[in-house]
Amino acid sequence: MKTANSIKNIALRLNEIKEPNDPFLRECADDNRKGVADLVKRWTTNYQKQLAIRERFEEMSMFEHQLQNEGFLEIAGIDEVGRGPLAGPVVASAVILPPGFYLPGLDDSKKVSEAKREAFYSIIMEQAIAVGTGLIHSEEIDEINIYQASKKAMLAAITDLNRIPDYLLIDAMELAVPMPQMSLIKGDSRSISIAAASIVAKVTRDRMMKEYSVEYPNYGFEKNMGYGTAVHLSGLDQYGVTPWHRRSFAPVKERLERRT
């Protein structure tokens, strides 16, 4: 490689290289300049990182690929969020992804940063074949219990799809529906379809909690999303219960009993 080829220019060219057997990359590997060696090392590290992300995605696509090989073409992943909070709805989502869908870094929504969740949400909503959502508010959660509310939200999400899926991949739940299904423990970290549903459900619910925090600013809903943090519990003690609180959940129920 000619020494006239500046490190800056090499860096620009390396940004365009996609494969480790590229002739230009091999030339760079033979360059004795430390700056070039550092660029090659950085390229190799990034390539290995992207390869690991791709392998992880392929691992999470295993159930979808298997079902597609069996003739199921529209597979809906289903997940819910919001079982544990003291306030707000339980939200479920059903997502049918297209064949060949690829979203690097897609995973269980709890493992993804808020900024990435928002970005992933936009991509999923734009590229998915269909997306359905279902939510059950606190009053009904109190009436039927959180487990039944989670099931009902999932069923509502399936109904909200604009088409009937061939098969359901569900996170740790079995549903009374006519289509075939598979319940996967920790499915949101094992299936891309369920992971996509977890992202949609999480972003949908978080946005709702942030809206609630505008009207009820004393509970930290915009940060705790309704979970029982110290700020939230302090708000309950000082300002009482809002319409969004789950009155059957122990910390809320106990405070209501104290006031009677």
Short mmCIF file of N, CA and C in Angstrom, two decimals, residues 2 4 46 53 98 111 129 216 238:
data_model
loop_
_atom_site.label_atom_id
_atom_site.label_comp_id
_atom_site.label_asym_id
_atom_site.label_seq_id
_atom_site.Cartn_x
_atom_site.Cartn_y
_atom_site.Cartn_z
N LYS A 2 0.55 2.19 -0.81
CA LYS A 2 1.36 3.40 -0.90
C LYS A 2 1.19 4.24 0.36
N ALA A 4 1.32 7.23 0.55
CA ALA A 4 0.56 8.44 0.24
C ALA A 4 -0.92 8.27 0.57
N ASN A 46 -15.52 -4.64 15.15
CA ASN A 46 -16.90 -4.30 14.77
C ASN A 46 -17.53 -5.41 13.94
N ILE A 53 -24.24 -10.41 16.56
CA ILE A 53 -25.62 -9.91 16.55
C ILE A 53 -26.44 -10.68 15.52
N PRO A 98 -42.71 -10.07 8.47
CA PRO A 98 -42.59 -10.60 7.10
C PRO A 98 -41.41 -11.55 6.98
N LYS A 111 -34.31 -5.85 27.89
CA LYS A 111 -32.87 -5.85 27.63
C LYS A 111 -32.46 -4.74 26.67
N ILE A 129 -46.18 -7.21 8.88
CA ILE A 129 -47.37 -7.52 8.09
C ILE A 129 -48.62 -7.05 8.83
N TYR A 216 -51.24 13.47 36.66
CA TYR A 216 -50.93 13.06 38.03
C TYR A 216 -49.41 13.06 38.20
N GLN A 238 -49.02 10.61 50.30
CA GLN A 238 -49.32 12.04 50.40
C GLN A 238 -50.58 12.46 49.65
#
